[in-house]
PDB file of C-alpha atoms in Angstrom:
ATOM      1  CA  MET A 971      13.719 -16.098   9.588  1.00  0.00           C
ATOM      2  CA  PRO A 972      10.591 -13.942   9.482  1.00  0.00           C
ATOM      3  CA  TYR A 973       8.645 -14.057   6.261  1.00  0.00           C
ATOM      4  CA  ASP A 974       9.538 -11.041   4.081  1.00  0.00           C
ATOM      5  CA  PHE A 975       6.924 -10.042   1.506  1.00  0.00           C
ATOM      6  CA  LYS A 976       9.397  -7.830  -0.348  1.00  0.00           C
ATOM      7  CA  LYS A 977      11.726 -10.794  -0.933  1.00  0.00           C
ATOM      8  CA  GLU A 978       9.002 -13.338  -1.635  1.00  0.00           C
ATOM      9  CA  PHE A 979       7.196 -11.090  -4.124  1.00  0.00           C
ATOM     10  CA  LYS A 980      10.029  -9.190  -5.775  1.00  0.00           C
ATOM     11  CA  THR A 981       7.938  -8.516  -8.890  1.00  0.00           C
ATOM     12  CA  LEU A 982       5.442  -6.559  -6.794  1.00  0.00           C
ATOM     13  CA  TYR A 983       7.808  -4.717  -4.478  1.00  0.00           C
ATOM     14  CA  GLN A 984      11.101  -4.371  -6.384  1.00  0.00           C
ATOM     15  CA  PRO A 985      10.251  -3.389  -9.979  1.00  0.00           C
ATOM     16  CA  LYS A 986      12.685  -1.692 -12.331  1.00  0.00           C
ATOM     17  CA  THR A 987      12.841   2.060 -12.966  1.00  0.00           C
ATOM     18  CA  VAL A 988      11.312   1.457 -16.400  1.00  0.00           C
ATOM     19  CA  SER A 989       7.665   0.633 -17.015  1.00  0.00           C
ATOM     20  CA  GLU A 990       6.578  -3.005 -17.051  1.00  0.00           C
ATOM     21  CA  ILE A 991       3.258  -4.849 -17.352  1.00  0.00           C
ATOM     22  CA  ILE A 992       2.289  -7.361 -14.671  1.00  0.00           C
ATOM     23  CA  THR A 993      -0.762  -9.241 -13.428  1.00  0.00           C
ATOM     24  CA  VAL A 994      -1.285  -8.636  -9.703  1.00  0.00           C
ATOM     25  CA  PRO A 995      -2.878 -11.446  -7.685  1.00  0.00           C
ATOM     26  CA  LEU A 996      -5.720 -11.077  -5.183  1.00  0.00           C
ATOM     27  CA  ILE A 997      -4.313  -9.446  -1.997  1.00  0.00           C
ATOM     28  CA  THR A 998      -5.985  -8.744   1.358  1.00  0.00           C
ATOM     29  CA  TYR A 999      -5.028  -5.634   3.327  1.00  0.00           C
ATOM     30  CA  ALA A1000      -5.722  -3.862   6.576  1.00  0.00           C
ATOM     31  CA  ALA A1001      -7.217  -0.594   5.322  1.00  0.00           C
ATOM     32  CA  VAL A1002      -8.370   2.828   6.515  1.00  0.00           C
ATOM     33  CA  ARG A1003     -10.191   5.219   4.171  1.00  0.00           C
ATOM     34  CA  GLY A1004      -9.969   8.980   4.456  1.00  0.00           C
ATOM     35  CA  GLU A1005      -9.280  12.299   2.836  1.00  0.00           C
ATOM     36  CA  GLY A1006      -6.925  15.216   3.370  1.00  0.00           C
ATOM     37  CA  ASP A1007      -3.307  16.266   3.052  1.00  0.00           C
ATOM     38  CA  PRO A1008      -1.022  13.309   3.922  1.00  0.00           C
ATOM     39  CA  ASN A1009       1.613  15.755   5.201  1.00  0.00           C
ATOM     40  CA  GLU A1010      -0.649  17.347   7.805  1.00  0.00           C
ATOM     41  CA  ASP A1011       0.634  16.746  11.368  1.00  0.00           C
ATOM     42  CA  GLY A1012      -2.082  15.074  13.370  1.00  0.00           C
ATOM     43  CA  GLY A1013      -4.213  14.775  10.237  1.00  0.00           C
ATOM     44  CA  ALA A1014      -6.423  11.944   9.111  1.00  0.00           C
ATOM     45  CA  TYR A1015      -3.743  10.288   6.988  1.00  0.00           C
ATOM     46  CA  LYS A1016      -1.118  10.071   9.692  1.00  0.00           C
ATOM     47  CA  ASN A1017      -3.729   8.844  12.164  1.00  0.00           C
ATOM     48  CA  ALA A1018      -4.735   6.158   9.657  1.00  0.00           C
ATOM     49  CA  VAL A1019      -1.127   5.029   9.310  1.00  0.00           C
ATOM     50  CA  SER A1020      -0.770   4.805  13.084  1.00  0.00           C
ATOM     51  CA  VAL A1021      -3.878   2.597  13.265  1.00  0.00           C
ATOM     52  CA  LEU A1022      -2.630   0.275  10.536  1.00  0.00           C
ATOM     53  CA  TYR A1023       0.782  -0.211  12.083  1.00  0.00           C
ATOM     54  CA  GLY A1024      -0.834  -0.694  15.495  1.00  0.00           C
ATOM     55  CA  ILE A1025      -2.932  -3.542  14.130  1.00  0.00           C
ATOM     56  CA  LEU A1026      -0.116  -5.204  12.146  1.00  0.00           C
ATOM     57  CA  TYR A1027       2.332  -5.105  15.043  1.00  0.00           C
ATOM     58  CA  THR A1028      -0.342  -6.478  17.344  1.00  0.00           C
ATOM     59  CA  ILE A1029      -0.734  -9.452  15.016  1.00  0.00           C
ATOM     60  CA  LYS A1030       3.034  -9.882  14.618  1.00  0.00           C
ATOM     61  CA  MET A1031       3.740  -9.744  18.337  1.00  0.00           C
ATOM     62  CA  SER A1032       0.875 -12.053  19.302  1.00  0.00           C
ATOM     63  CA  LYS A1033       3.588 -14.755  19.434  1.00  0.00           C
ATOM     64  CA  ARG A1034       4.659 -13.272  22.785  1.00  0.00           C
ATOM     65  CA  GLY A1035       1.200 -13.357  24.342  1.00  0.00           C
ATOM     66  CA  ASP A1036      -1.466 -15.877  25.271  1.00  0.00           C
ATOM     67  CA  HIS A1037      -3.612 -15.403  22.182  1.00  0.00           C
ATOM     68  CA  VAL A1038      -2.947 -18.264  19.785  1.00  0.00           C
ATOM     69  CA  ILE A1039      -3.559 -17.548  16.088  1.00  0.00           C
ATOM     70  CA  ASN A1040      -4.079 -20.642  13.958  1.00  0.00           C
ATOM     71  CA  GLY A1041      -1.481 -20.886  11.200  1.00  0.00           C
ATOM     72  CA  TYR A1042       0.599 -18.012  12.562  1.00  0.00           C
ATOM     73  CA  PHE A1043       4.070 -17.427  11.167  1.00  0.00           C
ATOM     74  CA  ASP A1044       6.466 -14.598  12.014  1.00  0.00           C
ATOM     75  CA  PHE A1045       6.733 -11.888   9.376  1.00  0.00           C
ATOM     76  CA  ILE A1046       8.297  -8.543   8.599  1.00  0.00           C
ATOM     77  CA  VAL A1047       5.611  -5.889   8.484  1.00  0.00           C
ATOM     78  CA  PRO A1048       5.257  -5.030   4.777  1.00  0.00           C
ATOM     79  CA  PRO A1049       5.732  -1.522   3.375  1.00  0.00           C
ATOM     80  CA  LEU A1050       2.934   1.005   3.617  1.00  0.00           C
ATOM     81  CA  GLU A1051       0.764   1.271   0.489  1.00  0.00           C
ATOM     82  CA  GLY A1052      -1.967   3.607  -0.697  1.00  0.00           C
ATOM     83  CA  PHE A1053      -4.814   3.567  -3.193  1.00  0.00           C
ATOM     84  CA  TRP A1054      -5.611   7.101  -4.291  1.00  0.00           C
ATOM     85  CA  GLU A1055      -9.125   7.944  -5.430  1.00  0.00           C
ATOM     86  CA  SER A1056      -8.265  11.582  -6.085  1.00  0.00           C
ATOM     87  CA  ALA A1057      -4.787  13.075  -6.289  1.00  0.00           C
ATOM     88  CA  GLU A1058      -4.778  16.755  -7.151  1.00  0.00           C
ATOM     89  CA  TYR A1059      -1.195  17.719  -6.434  1.00  0.00           C
ATOM     90  CA  GLU A1060      -2.045  21.392  -6.436  1.00  0.00           C
ATOM     91  CA  ASN A1061      -4.612  20.929  -3.656  1.00  0.00           C
ATOM     92  CA  LYS A1062      -3.580  18.117  -1.342  1.00  0.00           C
ATOM     93  CA  SER A1063      -6.325  18.877   1.149  1.00  0.00           C
ATOM     94  CA  ARG A1064      -8.720  17.317  -1.353  1.00  0.00           C
ATOM     95  CA  PHE A1065      -6.828  14.026  -1.629  1.00  0.00           C
ATOM     96  CA  ARG A1066      -9.011  10.944  -1.111  1.00  0.00           C
ATOM     97  CA  TRP A1067      -7.146   7.781  -0.215  1.00  0.00           C
ATOM     98  CA  ILE A1068      -7.238   4.270   1.174  1.00  0.00           C
ATOM     99  CA  SER A1069      -4.139   3.642   3.275  1.00  0.00           C
ATOM    100  CA  VAL A1070      -3.253  -0.057   3.509  1.00  0.00           C
ATOM    101  CA  LEU A1071      -0.830  -2.659   4.858  1.00  0.00           C
ATOM    102  CA  ARG A1072      -0.770  -6.143   3.439  1.00  0.00           C
ATOM    103  CA  LEU A1073      -2.008  -8.894   5.743  1.00  0.00           C
ATOM    104  CA  PRO A1074      -0.470 -12.371   6.053  1.00  0.00           C
ATOM    105  CA  ASP A1075      -2.713 -15.125   4.681  1.00  0.00           C
ATOM    106  CA  PHE A1076      -3.401 -16.553   8.154  1.00  0.00           C
ATOM    107  CA  VAL A1077      -5.319 -13.421   9.184  1.00  0.00           C
ATOM    108  CA  THR A1078      -9.062 -14.180   9.237  1.00  0.00           C
ATOM    109  CA  ALA A1079     -11.890 -11.758   9.961  1.00  0.00           C
ATOM    110  CA  GLU A1080     -11.906 -13.055  13.568  1.00  0.00           C
ATOM    111  CA  VAL A1081      -8.166 -12.475  13.967  1.00  0.00           C
ATOM    112  CA  PHE A1082      -8.472  -9.005  12.468  1.00  0.00           C
ATOM    113  CA  GLU A1083     -11.233  -7.967  14.859  1.00  0.00           C
ATOM    114  CA  TRP A1084      -9.205  -9.280  17.795  1.00  0.00           C
ATOM    115  CA  ALA A1085      -6.175  -7.285  16.642  1.00  0.00           C
ATOM    116  CA  LYS A1086      -8.243  -4.104  16.247  1.00  0.00           C
ATOM    117  CA  ALA A1087      -9.598  -4.414  19.784  1.00  0.00           C
ATOM    118  CA  GLU A1088      -6.209  -5.327  21.222  1.00  0.00           C
ATOM    119  CA  ALA A1089      -4.417  -2.453  19.470  1.00  0.00           C
ATOM    120  CA  ALA A1090      -7.099   0.001  20.631  1.00  0.00           C
ATOM    121  CA  ARG A1091      -6.770  -1.240  24.204  1.00  0.00           C
ATOM    122  CA  LYS A1092      -2.986  -1.291  24.408  1.00  0.00           C
ATOM    123  CA  LYS A1093      -2.131   1.730  22.302  1.00  0.00           C
ATOM    124  CA  LYS A1094      -5.125   3.894  23.289  1.00  0.00           C
ATOM    125  CA  ILE A1095      -6.066   4.590  19.654  1.00  0.00           C
ATOM    126  CA  ASP A1096      -9.387   4.411  17.856  1.00  0.00           C
ATOM    127  CA  CYS A1097      -9.196   1.494  15.405  1.00  0.00           C
ATOM    128  CA  SER A1098     -12.896   1.396  14.545  1.00  0.00           C
ATOM    129  CA  ALA A1099     -12.348   2.708  10.984  1.00  0.00           C
ATOM    130  CA  ALA A1100      -9.991  -0.128  10.049  1.00  0.00           C
ATOM    131  CA  GLU A1101     -11.309  -2.825   7.728  1.00  0.00           C
ATOM    132  CA  MET A1102     -10.110  -5.874   5.837  1.00  0.00           C
ATOM    133  CA  LEU A1103      -9.987  -5.019   2.130  1.00  0.00           C
ATOM    134  CA  THR A1104      -9.392  -7.584  -0.618  1.00  0.00           C
ATOM    135  CA  VAL A1105      -8.236  -6.090  -3.927  1.00  0.00           C
ATOM    136  CA  ASP A1106      -7.986  -7.813  -7.299  1.00  0.00           C
ATOM    137  CA  GLU A1107      -5.874  -5.367  -9.340  1.00  0.00           C
ATOM    138  CA  GLY A1108      -5.339  -7.711 -12.281  1.00  0.00           C
ATOM    139  CA  LEU A1109      -3.526  -6.320 -15.310  1.00  0.00           C
ATOM    140  CA  CYS A1110      -1.394  -3.305 -14.405  1.00  0.00           C
ATOM    141  CA  VAL A1111       1.572  -1.196 -15.435  1.00  0.00           C
ATOM    142  CA  GLN A1112       4.106  -0.330 -12.773  1.00  0.00           C
ATOM    143  CA  CYS A1113       7.431   1.441 -12.333  1.00  0.00           C
ATOM    144  CA  MET A1114       9.801   2.274  -9.489  1.00  0.00           C
ATOM    145  CA  HIS A1115       9.791   6.044  -9.025  1.00  0.00           C
ATOM    146  CA  ILE A1116      12.959   7.540  -7.563  1.00  0.00           C
ATOM    147  CA  GLY A1117      12.456  11.006  -6.102  1.00  0.00           C
ATOM    148  CA  SER A1118       9.990  13.114  -4.184  1.00  0.00           C
ATOM    149  CA  TYR A1119       6.291  12.385  -4.183  1.00  0.00           C
ATOM    150  CA  ASP A1120       5.668  15.738  -5.911  1.00  0.00           C
ATOM    151  CA  ASP A1121       7.778  14.517  -8.859  1.00  0.00           C
ATOM    152  CA  GLU A1122       5.576  11.495  -9.472  1.00  0.00           C
ATOM    153  CA  PRO A1123       3.805  13.052 -12.501  1.00  0.00           C
ATOM    154  CA  ARG A1124       7.119  12.719 -14.385  1.00  0.00           C
ATOM    155  CA  THR A1125       7.112   8.941 -13.905  1.00  0.00           C
ATOM    156  CA  VAL A1126       3.391   8.695 -14.602  1.00  0.00           C
ATOM    157  CA  ASP A1127       3.921  10.499 -17.946  1.00  0.00           C
ATOM    158  CA  ALA A1128       6.623   7.963 -18.888  1.00  0.00           C
ATOM    159  CA  MET A1129       4.279   5.109 -17.944  1.00  0.00           C
ATOM    160  CA  ASP A1130       1.511   6.577 -20.116  1.00  0.00           C
ATOM    161  CA  LYS A1131       3.909   6.881 -23.049  1.00  0.00           C
ATOM    162  CA  PHE A1132       4.912   3.254 -22.574  1.00  0.00           C
ATOM    163  CA  LEU A1133       1.259   2.172 -22.620  1.00  0.00           C
ATOM    164  CA  ALA A1134       0.529   4.117 -25.812  1.00  0.00           C
ATOM    165  CA  GLU A1135       3.521   2.516 -27.551  1.00  0.00           C
ATOM    166  CA  ASN A1136       2.407  -0.988 -26.522  1.00  0.00           C
ATOM    167  CA  GLY A1137      -1.314  -0.948 -27.223  1.00  0.00           C
ATOM    168  CA  TYR A1138      -2.633  -0.319 -23.706  1.00  0.00           C
ATOM    169  CA  VAL A1139      -4.483   2.472 -21.936  1.00  0.00           C
ATOM    170  CA  ASN A1140      -5.063   3.307 -18.272  1.00  0.00           C
ATOM    171  CA  ASP A1141      -8.188   1.772 -16.792  1.00  0.00           C
ATOM    172  CA  ILE A1142      -8.520   3.842 -13.626  1.00  0.00           C
ATOM    173  CA  THR A1143     -12.106   3.734 -12.344  1.00  0.00           C
ATOM    174  CA  GLU A1144     -13.920   3.960  -8.997  1.00  0.00           C
ATOM    175  CA  GLU A1145     -12.908   0.341  -8.385  1.00  0.00           C
ATOM    176  CA  ARG A1146      -9.457   0.306 -10.004  1.00  0.00           C
ATOM    177  CA  LEU A1147      -7.254   2.994  -8.481  1.00  0.00           C
ATOM    178  CA  HIS A1148      -3.878   4.688  -8.711  1.00  0.00           C
ATOM    179  CA  HIS A1149      -1.668   2.629  -6.353  1.00  0.00           C
ATOM    180  CA  GLU A1150       1.552   3.541  -4.564  1.00  0.00           C
ATOM    181  CA  ILE A1151       3.877   1.378  -2.452  1.00  0.00           C
ATOM    182  CA  TYR A1152       6.285   3.271  -0.224  1.00  0.00           C
ATOM    183  CA  ILE A1153       9.525   1.291  -0.191  1.00  0.00           C
ATOM    184  CA  SER A1154      11.476   4.087   1.520  1.00  0.00           C
ATOM    185  CA  ASP A1155      10.659   5.536   4.937  1.00  0.00           C
ATOM    186  CA  PRO A1156      10.151   9.268   4.270  1.00  0.00           C
ATOM    187  CA  ASN A1157      11.406  10.017   7.795  1.00  0.00           C
ATOM    188  CA  LYS A1158      14.746   8.354   7.059  1.00  0.00           C
ATOM    189  CA  CYS A1159      15.300   9.072   3.373  1.00  0.00           C
ATOM    190  CA  ALA A1160      15.981  12.319   1.511  1.00  0.00           C
ATOM    191  CA  PRO A1161      13.140  13.215  -0.899  1.00  0.00           C
ATOM    192  CA  GLU A1162      15.326  12.865  -4.000  1.00  0.00           C
ATOM    193  CA  LYS A1163      16.257   9.287  -3.009  1.00  0.00           C
ATOM    194  CA  ARG A1164      12.845   7.936  -2.034  1.00  0.00           C
ATOM    195  CA  LYS A1165      11.663   4.751  -3.742  1.00  0.00           C
ATOM    196  CA  THR A1166       7.962   4.459  -4.524  1.00  0.00           C
ATOM    197  CA  VAL A1167       6.290   1.818  -6.659  1.00  0.00           C
ATOM    198  CA  ILE A1168       3.661   3.452  -8.848  1.00  0.00           C
ATOM    199  CA  ARG A1169       1.030   1.064 -10.260  1.00  0.00           C
ATOM    200  CA  HIS A1170      -1.912   1.737 -12.571  1.00  0.00           C
ATOM    201  CA  PRO A1171      -4.639  -0.623 -13.739  1.00  0.00           C
ATOM    202  CA  ILE A1172      -4.709  -0.954 -17.542  1.00  0.00           C
ATOM    203  CA  ARG A1173      -6.530  -2.619 -20.409  1.00  0.00           C
ATOM    204  CA  ASN A1174      -5.685  -3.543 -23.950  1.00  0.00           C
ATOM    205  CA  ILE A1175      -7.120  -1.068 -26.478  1.00  0.00           C
ATOM    206  CA  LYS A1176      -8.066  -3.848 -28.878  1.00  0.00           C
TER     207      LYS A1176
END
Protein backbone atom coordinates (compact mmCIF):
# COMPACT_ATOMS: atom_id res chain seq x y z
CA MET A 1 0.00 0.00 0.00
CA PRO A 2 1.31 3.48 -0.83
CA TYR A 3 2.35 5.57 2.15
CA ASP A 4 -0.46 7.99 3.09
CA PHE A 5 0.63 11.09 5.01
CA LYS A 6 -2.96 11.87 6.03
CA LYS A 7 -3.29 8.48 7.75
CA GLU A 8 0.20 8.40 9.23
CA PHE A 9 -0.05 11.94 10.64
CA LYS A 10 -3.72 12.21 11.61
CA THR A 11 -2.98 14.93 14.16
CA LEU A 12 -1.66 17.19 11.39
CA TYR A 13 -4.19 16.44 8.66
CA GLN A 14 -7.38 15.37 10.44
CA PRO A 15 -7.92 17.74 13.38
CA LYS A 16 -11.26 18.33 15.05
CA THR A 17 -13.60 21.22 14.28
CA VAL A 18 -12.66 22.77 17.61
CA SER A 19 -9.36 24.48 18.36
CA GLU A 20 -6.45 22.44 19.67
CA ILE A 21 -2.81 23.11 20.49
CA ILE A 22 -0.12 20.96 18.89
CA THR A 23 3.62 20.94 18.30
CA VAL A 24 4.40 20.53 14.60
CA PRO A 25 7.63 18.72 13.67
CA LEU A 26 10.18 19.87 11.10
CA ILE A 27 8.74 19.25 7.61
CA THR A 28 10.30 19.69 4.16
CA TYR A 29 8.17 20.81 1.23
CA ALA A 30 8.33 21.50 -2.47
CA ALA A 31 7.48 25.20 -2.57
CA VAL A 32 6.72 28.04 -4.97
CA ARG A 33 6.43 31.63 -3.75
CA GLY A 34 4.19 34.21 -5.37
CA GLU A 35 1.48 36.79 -5.07
CA GLY A 36 -1.94 37.43 -6.53
CA ASP A 37 -5.53 36.16 -6.48
CA PRO A 38 -5.56 32.35 -6.11
CA ASN A 39 -8.82 32.22 -8.09
CA GLU A 40 -7.40 33.89 -11.19
CA ASP A 41 -7.45 31.57 -14.21
CA GLY A 42 -3.94 31.28 -15.57
CA GLY A 43 -2.63 33.32 -12.64
CA ALA A 44 0.55 32.85 -10.64
CA TYR A 45 -1.10 30.73 -7.95
CA LYS A 46 -2.61 28.16 -10.29
CA ASN A 47 0.65 27.99 -12.23
CA ALA A 48 2.51 27.37 -8.97
CA VAL A 49 0.15 24.54 -8.08
CA SER A 50 0.70 22.95 -11.50
CA VAL A 51 4.46 23.07 -10.98
CA LEU A 52 4.24 21.49 -7.54
CA TYR A 53 2.05 18.62 -8.67
CA GLY A 54 4.25 18.14 -11.73
CA ILE A 55 7.29 17.69 -9.49
CA LEU A 56 5.58 15.43 -6.93
CA TYR A 57 4.08 13.14 -9.56
CA THR A 58 7.44 12.95 -11.32
CA ILE A 59 8.97 11.71 -8.07
CA LYS A 60 6.10 9.32 -7.39
CA MET A 61 6.14 7.81 -10.88
CA SER A 62 9.92 7.46 -11.03
CA LYS A 63 9.27 3.82 -10.07
CA ARG A 64 8.19 3.23 -13.68
CA GLY A 65 11.33 4.69 -15.22
CA ASP A 66 15.05 4.09 -15.28
CA HIS A 67 15.95 6.70 -12.67
CA VAL A 68 16.57 4.93 -9.36
CA ILE A 69 15.99 7.00 -6.21
CA ASN A 70 17.75 5.69 -3.12
CA GLY A 71 15.27 4.86 -0.35
CA TYR A 72 12.23 5.35 -2.60
CA PHE A 73 8.84 4.18 -1.38
CA ASP A 74 5.50 4.62 -3.10
CA PHE A 75 3.26 7.31 -1.63
CA ILE A 76 -0.02 9.13 -2.07
CA VAL A 77 0.66 12.73 -3.04
CA PRO A 78 -0.22 14.75 0.07
CA PRO A 79 -2.83 17.53 0.11
CA LEU A 80 -1.93 20.98 -1.15
CA GLU A 81 -0.90 23.45 1.56
CA GLY A 82 -0.23 27.16 1.70
CA PHE A 83 1.63 29.60 3.91
CA TRP A 84 0.09 33.05 3.62
CA GLU A 85 2.26 36.11 4.22
CA SER A 86 -0.60 38.50 3.54
CA ALA A 87 -4.28 37.64 3.32
CA GLU A 88 -6.50 40.66 2.78
CA TYR A 89 -9.81 39.03 1.90
CA GLU A 90 -11.19 42.28 0.53
CA ASN A 91 -8.32 42.55 -2.00
CA LYS A 92 -7.16 39.10 -3.08
CA SER A 93 -4.90 40.49 -5.79
CA ARG A 94 -2.56 41.54 -2.96
CA PHE A 95 -2.29 38.06 -1.44
CA ARG A 96 1.29 36.89 -0.88
CA TRP A 97 1.71 33.16 -0.49
CA ILE A 98 4.01 30.15 -0.49
CA SER A 99 2.25 27.20 -2.08
CA VAL A 100 3.64 23.85 -0.91
CA LEU A 101 3.39 20.06 -1.12
CA ARG A 102 5.02 17.88 1.49
CA LEU A 103 7.99 15.83 0.29
CA PRO A 104 8.75 12.25 1.35
CA ASP A 105 11.84 11.95 3.53
CA PHE A 106 13.83 10.19 0.81
CA VAL A 107 13.83 13.32 -1.39
CA THR A 108 17.27 14.93 -1.30
CA ALA A 109 18.36 18.16 -2.99
CA GLU A 110 19.76 16.06 -5.86
CA VAL A 111 16.48 14.16 -6.28
CA PHE A 112 14.52 17.40 -6.18
CA GLU A 113 16.61 19.04 -8.90
CA TRP A 114 16.25 15.93 -11.06
CA ALA A 115 12.46 16.00 -10.59
CA LYS A 116 12.30 19.70 -11.48
CA ALA A 117 14.22 19.14 -14.69
CA GLU A 118 12.25 16.01 -15.58
CA ALA A 119 8.87 17.67 -14.92
CA ALA A 120 9.88 20.69 -17.00
CA ARG A 121 10.97 18.44 -19.87
CA LYS A 122 7.98 16.12 -19.88
CA LYS A 123 5.22 18.53 -18.99
CA LYS A 124 6.60 21.59 -20.81
CA ILE A 125 6.31 23.81 -17.74
CA ASP A 126 8.76 26.20 -16.12
CA CYS A 127 9.78 24.71 -12.79
CA SER A 128 12.66 27.08 -12.10
CA ALA A 129 10.83 28.87 -9.24
CA ALA A 130 10.33 25.67 -7.24
CA GLU A 131 12.48 25.17 -4.15
CA MET A 132 12.87 22.82 -1.22
CA LEU A 133 11.61 24.55 1.91
CA THR A 134 12.05 23.19 5.43
CA VAL A 135 9.67 24.66 8.01
CA ASP A 136 9.80 24.30 11.78
CA GLU A 137 6.35 25.53 12.88
CA GLY A 138 6.68 24.42 16.48
CA LEU A 139 3.87 25.35 18.87
CA CYS A 140 0.63 26.04 17.01
CA VAL A 141 -3.13 26.20 17.31
CA GLN A 142 -5.17 24.52 14.61
CA CYS A 143 -8.77 23.74 13.69
CA MET A 144 -10.62 22.05 10.85
CA HIS A 145 -12.63 24.72 9.03
CA ILE A 146 -15.76 23.51 7.25
CA GLY A 147 -17.02 25.91 4.61
CA SER A 148 -15.85 28.32 1.94
CA TYR A 149 -12.45 29.96 2.07
CA ASP A 150 -14.14 33.35 2.42
CA ASP A 151 -15.71 32.16 5.69
CA GLU A 152 -12.36 31.38 7.29
CA PRO A 153 -12.36 34.55 9.46
CA ARG A 154 -15.19 32.97 11.46
CA THR A 155 -12.99 30.00 12.40
CA VAL A 156 -9.98 32.23 13.00
CA ASP A 157 -12.02 34.32 15.45
CA ALA A 158 -12.96 31.16 17.35
CA MET A 159 -9.31 30.12 17.44
CA ASP A 160 -8.29 33.53 18.80
CA LYS A 161 -10.94 33.28 21.52
CA PHE A 162 -9.65 29.82 22.46
CA LEU A 163 -6.10 31.19 22.74
CA ALA A 164 -7.18 34.08 24.97
CA GLU A 165 -9.02 31.68 27.28
CA ASN A 166 -5.98 29.39 27.58
CA GLY A 167 -3.13 31.85 28.06
CA TYR A 168 -1.74 31.97 24.52
CA VAL A 169 -1.49 34.56 21.75
CA ASN A 170 -0.81 34.37 18.03
CA ASP A 171 2.85 34.59 17.08
CA ILE A 172 2.54 35.30 13.36
CA THR A 173 5.74 36.92 12.06
CA GLU A 174 7.70 37.09 8.81
CA GLU A 175 9.02 33.61 9.59
CA ARG A 176 5.95 32.07 11.27
CA LEU A 177 2.96 32.29 8.95
CA HIS A 178 -0.76 31.64 8.66
CA HIS A 179 -0.97 28.06 7.33
CA GLU A 180 -3.75 26.28 5.46
CA ILE A 181 -4.03 22.64 4.39
CA TYR A 182 -6.62 21.90 1.71
CA ILE A 183 -8.13 18.54 2.55
CA SER A 184 -10.95 18.92 0.02
CA ASP A 185 -10.46 19.37 -3.72
CA PRO A 186 -12.27 22.66 -4.49
CA ASN A 187 -13.05 21.37 -7.99
CA LYS A 188 -14.96 18.41 -6.57
CA CYS A 189 -16.49 19.78 -3.39
CA ALA A 190 -19.19 22.40 -2.81
CA PRO A 191 -17.85 25.50 -1.02
CA GLU A 192 -19.99 24.95 2.08
CA LYS A 193 -18.57 21.42 2.51
CA ARG A 194 -14.87 22.12 1.97
CA LYS A 195 -12.46 20.97 4.67
CA THR A 196 -9.45 23.18 5.35
CA VAL A 197 -7.01 22.88 8.23
CA ILE A 198 -6.18 26.34 9.58
CA ARG A 199 -3.01 26.55 11.65
CA HIS A 200 -1.42 29.52 13.43
CA PRO A 201 1.89 29.74 15.27
CA ILE A 202 1.42 30.74 18.92
CA ARG A 203 3.30 31.50 22.13
CA ASN A 204 2.48 31.44 25.79
CA ILE A 205 1.78 34.94 27.17
CA LYS A 206 3.66 34.17 30.39
